[in-house]
mmCIF file of N, CA and C in Angstrom:
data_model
loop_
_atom_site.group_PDB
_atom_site.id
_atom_site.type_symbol
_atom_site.label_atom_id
_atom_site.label_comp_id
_atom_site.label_asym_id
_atom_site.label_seq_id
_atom_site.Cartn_x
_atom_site.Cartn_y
_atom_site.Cartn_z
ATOM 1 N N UNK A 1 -0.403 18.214 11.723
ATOM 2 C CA UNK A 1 0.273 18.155 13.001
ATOM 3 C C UNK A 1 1.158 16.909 13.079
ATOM 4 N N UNK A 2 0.566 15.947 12.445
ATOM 5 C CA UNK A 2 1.483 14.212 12.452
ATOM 6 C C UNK A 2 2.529 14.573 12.154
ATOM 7 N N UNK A 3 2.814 15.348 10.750
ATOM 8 C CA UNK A 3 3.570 15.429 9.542
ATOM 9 C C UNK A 3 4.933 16.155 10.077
ATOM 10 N N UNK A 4 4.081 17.401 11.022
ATOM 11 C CA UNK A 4 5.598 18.022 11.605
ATOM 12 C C UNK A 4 6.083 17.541 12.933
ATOM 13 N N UNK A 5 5.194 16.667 13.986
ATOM 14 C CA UNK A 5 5.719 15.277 14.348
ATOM 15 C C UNK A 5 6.923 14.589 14.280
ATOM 16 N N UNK A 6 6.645 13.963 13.133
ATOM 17 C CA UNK A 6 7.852 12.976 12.266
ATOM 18 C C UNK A 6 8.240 13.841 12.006
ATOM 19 N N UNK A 7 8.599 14.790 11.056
ATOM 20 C CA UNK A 7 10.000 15.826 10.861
ATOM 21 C C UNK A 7 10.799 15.899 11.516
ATOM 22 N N UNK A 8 9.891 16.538 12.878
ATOM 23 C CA UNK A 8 10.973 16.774 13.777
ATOM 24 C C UNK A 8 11.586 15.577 14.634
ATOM 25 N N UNK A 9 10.601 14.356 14.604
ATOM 26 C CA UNK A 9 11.475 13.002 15.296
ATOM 27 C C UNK A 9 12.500 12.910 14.356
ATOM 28 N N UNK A 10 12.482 13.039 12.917
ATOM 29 C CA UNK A 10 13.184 12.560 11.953
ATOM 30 C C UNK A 10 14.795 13.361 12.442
ATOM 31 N N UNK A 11 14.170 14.525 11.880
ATOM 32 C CA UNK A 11 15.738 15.514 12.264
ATOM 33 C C UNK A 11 16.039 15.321 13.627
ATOM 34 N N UNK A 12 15.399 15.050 14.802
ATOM 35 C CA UNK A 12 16.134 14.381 15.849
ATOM 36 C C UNK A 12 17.284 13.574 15.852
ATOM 37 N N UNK A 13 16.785 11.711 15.168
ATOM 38 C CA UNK A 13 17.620 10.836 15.245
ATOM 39 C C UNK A 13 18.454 10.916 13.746
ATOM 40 N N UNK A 14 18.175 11.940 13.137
ATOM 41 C CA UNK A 14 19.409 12.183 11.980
ATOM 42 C C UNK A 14 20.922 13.067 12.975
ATOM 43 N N UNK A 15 19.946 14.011 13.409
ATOM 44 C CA UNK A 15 21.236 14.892 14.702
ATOM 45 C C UNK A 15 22.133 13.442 15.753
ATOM 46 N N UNK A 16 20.938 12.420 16.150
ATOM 47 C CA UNK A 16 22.231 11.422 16.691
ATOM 48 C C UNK A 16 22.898 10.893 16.165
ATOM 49 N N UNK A 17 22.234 10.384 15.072
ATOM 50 C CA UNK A 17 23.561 9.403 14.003
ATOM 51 C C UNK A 17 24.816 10.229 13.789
ATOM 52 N N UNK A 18 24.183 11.614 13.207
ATOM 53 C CA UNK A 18 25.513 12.346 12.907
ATOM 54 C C UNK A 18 26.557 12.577 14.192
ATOM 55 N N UNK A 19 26.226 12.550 15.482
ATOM 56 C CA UNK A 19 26.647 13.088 16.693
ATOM 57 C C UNK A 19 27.783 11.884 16.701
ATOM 58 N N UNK A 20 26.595 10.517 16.835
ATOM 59 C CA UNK A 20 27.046 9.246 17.102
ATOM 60 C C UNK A 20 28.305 9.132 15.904
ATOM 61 N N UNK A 21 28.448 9.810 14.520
ATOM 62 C CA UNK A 21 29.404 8.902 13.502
ATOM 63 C C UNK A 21 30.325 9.910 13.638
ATOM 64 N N UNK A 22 30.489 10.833 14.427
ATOM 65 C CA UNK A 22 31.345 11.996 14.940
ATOM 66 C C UNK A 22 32.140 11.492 15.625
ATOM 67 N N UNK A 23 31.563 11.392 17.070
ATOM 68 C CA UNK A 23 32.714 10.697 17.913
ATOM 69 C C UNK A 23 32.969 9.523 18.099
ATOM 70 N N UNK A 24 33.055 8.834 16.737
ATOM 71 C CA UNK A 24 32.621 7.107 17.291
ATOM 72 C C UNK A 24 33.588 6.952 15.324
ATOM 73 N N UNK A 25 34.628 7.918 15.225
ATOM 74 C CA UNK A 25 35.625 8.090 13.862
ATOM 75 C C UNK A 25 36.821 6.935 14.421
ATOM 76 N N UNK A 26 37.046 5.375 15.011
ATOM 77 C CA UNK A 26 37.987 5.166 15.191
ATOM 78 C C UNK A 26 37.759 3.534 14.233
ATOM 79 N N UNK A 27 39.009 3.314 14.366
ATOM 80 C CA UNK A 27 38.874 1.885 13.509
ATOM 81 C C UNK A 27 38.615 0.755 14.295
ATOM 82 N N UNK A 28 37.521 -0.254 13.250
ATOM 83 C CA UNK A 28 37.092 -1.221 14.170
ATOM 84 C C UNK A 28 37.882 -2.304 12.794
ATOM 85 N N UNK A 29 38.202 -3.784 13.323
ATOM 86 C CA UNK A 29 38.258 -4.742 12.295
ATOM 87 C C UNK A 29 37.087 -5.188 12.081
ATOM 88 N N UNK A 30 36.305 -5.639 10.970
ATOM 89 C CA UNK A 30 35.448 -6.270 10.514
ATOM 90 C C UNK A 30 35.333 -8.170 9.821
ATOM 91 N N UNK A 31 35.245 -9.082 10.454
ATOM 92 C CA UNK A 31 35.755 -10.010 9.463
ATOM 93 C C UNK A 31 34.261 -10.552 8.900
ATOM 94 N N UNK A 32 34.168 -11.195 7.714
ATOM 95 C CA UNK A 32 33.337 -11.693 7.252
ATOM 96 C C UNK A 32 33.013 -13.243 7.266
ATOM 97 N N UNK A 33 33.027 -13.826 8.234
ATOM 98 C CA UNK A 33 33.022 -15.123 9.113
ATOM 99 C C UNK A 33 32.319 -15.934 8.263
ATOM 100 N N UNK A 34 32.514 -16.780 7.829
ATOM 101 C CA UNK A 34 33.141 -18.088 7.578
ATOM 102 C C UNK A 34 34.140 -17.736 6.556
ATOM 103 N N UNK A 35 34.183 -16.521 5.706
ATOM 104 C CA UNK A 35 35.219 -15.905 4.804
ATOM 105 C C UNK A 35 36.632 -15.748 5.465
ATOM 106 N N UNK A 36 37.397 -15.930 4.601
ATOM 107 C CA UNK A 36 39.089 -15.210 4.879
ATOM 108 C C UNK A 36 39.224 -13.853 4.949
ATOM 109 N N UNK A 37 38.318 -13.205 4.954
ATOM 110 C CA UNK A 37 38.248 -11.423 4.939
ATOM 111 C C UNK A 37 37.958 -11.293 5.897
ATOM 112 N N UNK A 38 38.427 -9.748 5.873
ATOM 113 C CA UNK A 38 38.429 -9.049 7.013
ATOM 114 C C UNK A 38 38.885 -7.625 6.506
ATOM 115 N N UNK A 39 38.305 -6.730 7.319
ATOM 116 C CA UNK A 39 38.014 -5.354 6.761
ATOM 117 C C UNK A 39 38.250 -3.978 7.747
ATOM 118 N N UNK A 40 39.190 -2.949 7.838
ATOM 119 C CA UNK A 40 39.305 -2.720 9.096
ATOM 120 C C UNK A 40 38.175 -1.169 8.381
ATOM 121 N N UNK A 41 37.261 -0.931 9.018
ATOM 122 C CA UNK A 41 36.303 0.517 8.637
ATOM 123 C C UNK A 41 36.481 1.220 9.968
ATOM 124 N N UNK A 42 35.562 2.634 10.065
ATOM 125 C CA UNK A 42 34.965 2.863 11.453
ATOM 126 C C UNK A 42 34.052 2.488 11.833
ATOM 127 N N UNK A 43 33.876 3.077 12.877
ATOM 128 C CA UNK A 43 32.747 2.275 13.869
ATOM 129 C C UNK A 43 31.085 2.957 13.471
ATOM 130 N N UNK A 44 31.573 3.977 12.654
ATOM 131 C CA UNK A 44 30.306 4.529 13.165
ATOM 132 C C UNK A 44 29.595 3.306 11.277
ATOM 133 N N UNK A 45 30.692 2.957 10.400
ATOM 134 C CA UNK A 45 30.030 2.639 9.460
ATOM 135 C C UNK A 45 29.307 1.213 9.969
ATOM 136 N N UNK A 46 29.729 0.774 11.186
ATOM 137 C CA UNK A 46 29.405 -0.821 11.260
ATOM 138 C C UNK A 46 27.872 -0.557 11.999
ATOM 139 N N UNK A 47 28.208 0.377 12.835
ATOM 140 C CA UNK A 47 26.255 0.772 13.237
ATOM 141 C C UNK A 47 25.791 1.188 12.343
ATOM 142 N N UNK A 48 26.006 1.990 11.330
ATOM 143 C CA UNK A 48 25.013 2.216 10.444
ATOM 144 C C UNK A 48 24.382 1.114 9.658
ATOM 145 N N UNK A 49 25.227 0.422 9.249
ATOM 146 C CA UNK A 49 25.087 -0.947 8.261
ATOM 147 C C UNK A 49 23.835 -1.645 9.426
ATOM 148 N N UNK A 50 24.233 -2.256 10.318
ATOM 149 C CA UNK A 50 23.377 -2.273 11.575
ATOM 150 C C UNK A 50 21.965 -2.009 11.141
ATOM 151 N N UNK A 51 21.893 -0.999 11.520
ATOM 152 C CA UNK A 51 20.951 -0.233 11.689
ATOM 153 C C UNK A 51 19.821 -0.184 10.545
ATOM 154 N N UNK A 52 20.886 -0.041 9.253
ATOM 155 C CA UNK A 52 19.658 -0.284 8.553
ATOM 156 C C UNK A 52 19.351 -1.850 7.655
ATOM 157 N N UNK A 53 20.094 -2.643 7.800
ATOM 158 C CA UNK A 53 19.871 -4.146 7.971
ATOM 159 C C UNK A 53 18.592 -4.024 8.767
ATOM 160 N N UNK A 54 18.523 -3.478 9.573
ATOM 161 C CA UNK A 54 17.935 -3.818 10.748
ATOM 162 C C UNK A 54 16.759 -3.246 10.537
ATOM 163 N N UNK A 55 16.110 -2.310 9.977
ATOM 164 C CA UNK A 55 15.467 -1.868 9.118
ATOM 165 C C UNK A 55 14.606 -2.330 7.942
ATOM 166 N N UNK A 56 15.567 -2.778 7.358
ATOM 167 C CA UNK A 56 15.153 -3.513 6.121
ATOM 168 C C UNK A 56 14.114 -4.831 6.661
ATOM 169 N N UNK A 57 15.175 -5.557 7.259
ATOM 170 C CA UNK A 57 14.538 -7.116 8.264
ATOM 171 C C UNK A 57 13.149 -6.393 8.525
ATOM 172 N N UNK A 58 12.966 -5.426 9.288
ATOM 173 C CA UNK A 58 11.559 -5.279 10.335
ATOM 174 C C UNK A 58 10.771 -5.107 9.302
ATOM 175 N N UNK A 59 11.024 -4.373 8.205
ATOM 176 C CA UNK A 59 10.289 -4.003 6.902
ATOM 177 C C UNK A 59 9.203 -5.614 6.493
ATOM 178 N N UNK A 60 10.580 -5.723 5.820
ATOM 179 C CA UNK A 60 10.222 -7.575 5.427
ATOM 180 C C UNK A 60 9.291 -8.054 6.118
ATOM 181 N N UNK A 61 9.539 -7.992 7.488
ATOM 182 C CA UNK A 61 8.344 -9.104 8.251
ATOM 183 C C UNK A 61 7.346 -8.087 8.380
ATOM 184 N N UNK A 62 7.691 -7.092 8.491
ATOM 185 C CA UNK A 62 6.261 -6.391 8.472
ATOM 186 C C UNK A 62 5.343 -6.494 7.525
ATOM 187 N N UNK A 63 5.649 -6.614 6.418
ATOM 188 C CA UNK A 63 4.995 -7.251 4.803
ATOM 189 C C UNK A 63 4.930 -8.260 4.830
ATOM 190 N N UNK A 64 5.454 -9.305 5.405
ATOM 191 C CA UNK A 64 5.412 -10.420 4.963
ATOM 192 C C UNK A 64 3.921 -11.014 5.954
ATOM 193 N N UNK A 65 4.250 -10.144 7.328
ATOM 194 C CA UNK A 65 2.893 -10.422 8.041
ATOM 195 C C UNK A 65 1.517 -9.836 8.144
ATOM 196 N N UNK A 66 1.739 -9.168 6.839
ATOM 197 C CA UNK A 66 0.515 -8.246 6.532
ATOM 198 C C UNK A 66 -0.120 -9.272 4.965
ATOM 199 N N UNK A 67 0.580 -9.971 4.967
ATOM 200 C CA UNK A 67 0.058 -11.309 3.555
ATOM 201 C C UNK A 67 -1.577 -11.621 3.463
ATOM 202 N N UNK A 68 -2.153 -12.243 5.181
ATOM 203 C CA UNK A 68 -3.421 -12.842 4.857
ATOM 204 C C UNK A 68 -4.485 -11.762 4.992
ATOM 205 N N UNK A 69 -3.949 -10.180 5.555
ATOM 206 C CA UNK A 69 -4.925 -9.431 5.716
ATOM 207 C C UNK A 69 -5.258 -8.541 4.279
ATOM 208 N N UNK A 70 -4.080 -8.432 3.621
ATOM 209 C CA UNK A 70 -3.864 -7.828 1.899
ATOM 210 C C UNK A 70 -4.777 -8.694 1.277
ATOM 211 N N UNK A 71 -4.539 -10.640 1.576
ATOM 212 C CA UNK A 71 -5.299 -11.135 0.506
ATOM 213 C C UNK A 71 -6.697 -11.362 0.807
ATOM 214 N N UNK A 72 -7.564 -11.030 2.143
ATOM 215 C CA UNK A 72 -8.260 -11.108 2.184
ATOM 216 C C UNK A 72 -9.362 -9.372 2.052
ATOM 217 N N UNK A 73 -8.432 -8.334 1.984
ATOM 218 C CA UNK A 73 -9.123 -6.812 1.223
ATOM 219 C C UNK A 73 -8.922 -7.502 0.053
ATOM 220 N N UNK A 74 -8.600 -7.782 -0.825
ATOM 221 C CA UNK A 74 -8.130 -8.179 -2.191
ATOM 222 C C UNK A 74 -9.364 -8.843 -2.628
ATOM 223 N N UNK A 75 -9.810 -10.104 -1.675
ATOM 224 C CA UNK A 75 -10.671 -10.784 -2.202
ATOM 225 C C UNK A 75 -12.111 -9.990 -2.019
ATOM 226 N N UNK A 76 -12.018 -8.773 -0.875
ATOM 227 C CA UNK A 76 -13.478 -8.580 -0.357
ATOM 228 C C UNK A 76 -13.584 -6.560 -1.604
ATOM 229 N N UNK A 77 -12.803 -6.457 -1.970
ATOM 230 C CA UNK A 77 -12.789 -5.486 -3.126
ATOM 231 C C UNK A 77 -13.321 -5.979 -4.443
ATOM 232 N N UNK A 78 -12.804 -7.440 -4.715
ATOM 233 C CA UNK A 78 -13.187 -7.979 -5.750
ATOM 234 C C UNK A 78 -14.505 -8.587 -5.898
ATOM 235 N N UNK A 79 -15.307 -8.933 -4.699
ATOM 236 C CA UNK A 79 -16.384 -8.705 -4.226
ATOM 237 C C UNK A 79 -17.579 -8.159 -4.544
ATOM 238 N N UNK A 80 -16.941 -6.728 -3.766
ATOM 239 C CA UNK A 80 -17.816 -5.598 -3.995
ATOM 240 C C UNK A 80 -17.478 -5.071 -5.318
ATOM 241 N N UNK A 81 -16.631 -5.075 -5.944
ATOM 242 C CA UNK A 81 -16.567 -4.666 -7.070
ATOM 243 C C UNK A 81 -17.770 -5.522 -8.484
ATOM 244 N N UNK A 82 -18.088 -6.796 -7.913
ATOM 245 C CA UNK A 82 -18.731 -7.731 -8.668
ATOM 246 C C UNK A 82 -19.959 -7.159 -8.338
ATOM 247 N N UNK A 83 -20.434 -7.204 -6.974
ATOM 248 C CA UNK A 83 -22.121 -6.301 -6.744
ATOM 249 C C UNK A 83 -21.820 -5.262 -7.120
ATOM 250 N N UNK A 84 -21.015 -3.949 -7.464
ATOM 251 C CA UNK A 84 -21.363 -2.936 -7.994
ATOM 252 C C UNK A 84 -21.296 -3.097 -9.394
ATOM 253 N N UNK A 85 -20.931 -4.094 -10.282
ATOM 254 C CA UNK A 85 -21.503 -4.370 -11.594
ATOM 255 C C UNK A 85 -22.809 -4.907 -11.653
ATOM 256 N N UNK A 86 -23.000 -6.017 -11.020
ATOM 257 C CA UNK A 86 -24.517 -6.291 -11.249
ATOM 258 C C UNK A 86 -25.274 -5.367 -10.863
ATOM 259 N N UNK A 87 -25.089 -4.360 -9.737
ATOM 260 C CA UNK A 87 -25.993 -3.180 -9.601
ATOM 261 C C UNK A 87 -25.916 -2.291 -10.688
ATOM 262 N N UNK A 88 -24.952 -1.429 -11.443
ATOM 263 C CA UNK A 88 -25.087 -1.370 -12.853
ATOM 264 C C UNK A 88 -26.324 -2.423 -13.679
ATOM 265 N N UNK A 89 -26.008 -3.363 -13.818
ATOM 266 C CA UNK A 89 -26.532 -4.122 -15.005
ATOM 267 C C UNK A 89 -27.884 -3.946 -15.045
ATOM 268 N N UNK A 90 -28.232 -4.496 -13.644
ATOM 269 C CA UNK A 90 -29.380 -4.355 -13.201
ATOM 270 C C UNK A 90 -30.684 -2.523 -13.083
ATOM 271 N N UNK A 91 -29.508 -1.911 -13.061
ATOM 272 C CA UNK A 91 -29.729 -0.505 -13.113
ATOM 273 C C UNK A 91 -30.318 -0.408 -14.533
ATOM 274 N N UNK A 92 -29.022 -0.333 -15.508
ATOM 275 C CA UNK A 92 -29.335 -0.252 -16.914
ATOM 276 C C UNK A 92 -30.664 -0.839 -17.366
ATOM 277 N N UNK A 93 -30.450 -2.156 -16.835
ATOM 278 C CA UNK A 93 -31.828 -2.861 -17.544
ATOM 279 C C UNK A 93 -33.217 -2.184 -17.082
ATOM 280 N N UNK A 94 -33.600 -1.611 -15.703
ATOM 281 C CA UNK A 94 -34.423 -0.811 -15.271
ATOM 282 C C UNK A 94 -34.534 0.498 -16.487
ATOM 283 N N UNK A 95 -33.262 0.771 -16.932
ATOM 284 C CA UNK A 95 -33.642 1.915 -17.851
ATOM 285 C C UNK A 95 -33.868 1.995 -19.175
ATOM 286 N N UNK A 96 -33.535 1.029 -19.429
ATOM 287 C CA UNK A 96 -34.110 0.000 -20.565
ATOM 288 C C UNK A 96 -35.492 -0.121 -20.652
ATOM 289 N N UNK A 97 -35.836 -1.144 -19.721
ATOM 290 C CA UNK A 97 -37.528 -1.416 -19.596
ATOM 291 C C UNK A 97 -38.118 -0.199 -19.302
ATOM 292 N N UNK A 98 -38.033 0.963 -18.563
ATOM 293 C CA UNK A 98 -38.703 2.329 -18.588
ATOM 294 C C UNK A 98 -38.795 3.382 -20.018
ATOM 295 N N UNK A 99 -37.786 2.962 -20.830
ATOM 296 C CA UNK A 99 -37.704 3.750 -21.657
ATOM 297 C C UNK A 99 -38.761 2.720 -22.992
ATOM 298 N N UNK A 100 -38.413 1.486 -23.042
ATOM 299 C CA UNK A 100 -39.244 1.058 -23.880
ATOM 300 C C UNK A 100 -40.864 1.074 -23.726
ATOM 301 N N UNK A 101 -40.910 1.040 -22.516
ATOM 302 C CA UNK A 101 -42.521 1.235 -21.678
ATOM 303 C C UNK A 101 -42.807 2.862 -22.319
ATOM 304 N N UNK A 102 -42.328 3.507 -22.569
ATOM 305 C CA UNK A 102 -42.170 4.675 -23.041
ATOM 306 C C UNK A 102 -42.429 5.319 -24.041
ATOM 307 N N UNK A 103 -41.733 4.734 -24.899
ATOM 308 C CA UNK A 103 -41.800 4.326 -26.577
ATOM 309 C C UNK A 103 -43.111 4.159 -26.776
ATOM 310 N N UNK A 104 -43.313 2.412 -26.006
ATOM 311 C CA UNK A 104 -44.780 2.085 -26.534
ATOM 312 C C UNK A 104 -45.776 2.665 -25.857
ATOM 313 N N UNK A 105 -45.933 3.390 -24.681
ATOM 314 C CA UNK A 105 -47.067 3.861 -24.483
ATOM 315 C C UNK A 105 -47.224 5.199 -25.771
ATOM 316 N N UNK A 106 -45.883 5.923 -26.144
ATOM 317 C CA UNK A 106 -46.290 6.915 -26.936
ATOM 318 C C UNK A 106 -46.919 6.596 -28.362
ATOM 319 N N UNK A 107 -46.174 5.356 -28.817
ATOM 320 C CA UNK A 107 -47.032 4.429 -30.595
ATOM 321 C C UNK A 107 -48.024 3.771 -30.135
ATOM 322 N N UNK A 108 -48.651 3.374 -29.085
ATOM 323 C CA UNK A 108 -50.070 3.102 -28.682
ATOM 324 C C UNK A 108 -51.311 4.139 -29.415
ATOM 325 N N UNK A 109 -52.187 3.192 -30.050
ATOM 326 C CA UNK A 109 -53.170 4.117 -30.544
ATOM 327 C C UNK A 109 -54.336 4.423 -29.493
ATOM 328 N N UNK A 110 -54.675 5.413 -29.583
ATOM 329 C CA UNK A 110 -55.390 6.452 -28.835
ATOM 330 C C UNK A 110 -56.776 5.395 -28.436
ATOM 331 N N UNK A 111 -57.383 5.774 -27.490
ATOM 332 C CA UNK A 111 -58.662 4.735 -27.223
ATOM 333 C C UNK A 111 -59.579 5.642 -28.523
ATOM 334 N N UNK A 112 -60.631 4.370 -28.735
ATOM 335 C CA UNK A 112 -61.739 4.544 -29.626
ATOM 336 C C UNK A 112 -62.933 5.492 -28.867
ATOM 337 N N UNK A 113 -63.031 6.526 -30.171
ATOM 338 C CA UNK A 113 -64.584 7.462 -28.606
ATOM 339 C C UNK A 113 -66.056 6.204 -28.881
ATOM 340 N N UNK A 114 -66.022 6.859 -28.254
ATOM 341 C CA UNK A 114 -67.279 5.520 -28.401
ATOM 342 C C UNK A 114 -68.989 6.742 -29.491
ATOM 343 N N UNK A 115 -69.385 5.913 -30.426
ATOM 344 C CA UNK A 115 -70.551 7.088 -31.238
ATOM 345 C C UNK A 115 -71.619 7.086 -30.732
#
């Protein structure tokens, strides 16, 4: 249900951009400030650029502020990953000592009958 959700938000604001870079076909100048350039495009390319600058940025900080919670799953995986080896080890060795208990009860010589 999420999935066709977002689809359809998706194809929503794809229908405005396109609407928006439709009637919005006129020339804007562009200069590149502190540069000697200057660039005349349309308008609809300067919102797009916009837009997904703008995008990108929220991205970034969104990762960048997800840093101490990544490194602290990171550290608590590496963790549990350490007790589920010693639980192994510890396992094994249980099957170890059962199996040798095993062995020797079977090469154990038989009790003496008594005459």
């Amino acid at each position: 249900m999420r999935k066709i959700v977002r689809t359809l938000l998706s194809l929503v604001g794809l229908l405005v951009v396109m609407v928006f870079a439709i009637g919005n076909r006129g020339p804007v100048e562009v200069s590149y400030w502190p540069l000697p350039f200057s660039q005349v495009v349309p308008l609809w390319y300067v919102v797009l650029a916009a837009l997904i600058i703008g995008v990108a940025l929220g991205a970034a900080a969104m990762w960048l502020s997800g840093h101490r919670s990544r490194v602290a799953l990171r550290r608590l995986r590496d963790e549990v990953s350490g007790y589920r080896y010693e639980a192994q080890q510890r396992r094994l060795a249980e099957e170890r000592a059962a199996a040798e208990a095993r062995r020797n009860r079977s090469l154990a010589l038989p009790p003496a009958k008594a005459a």
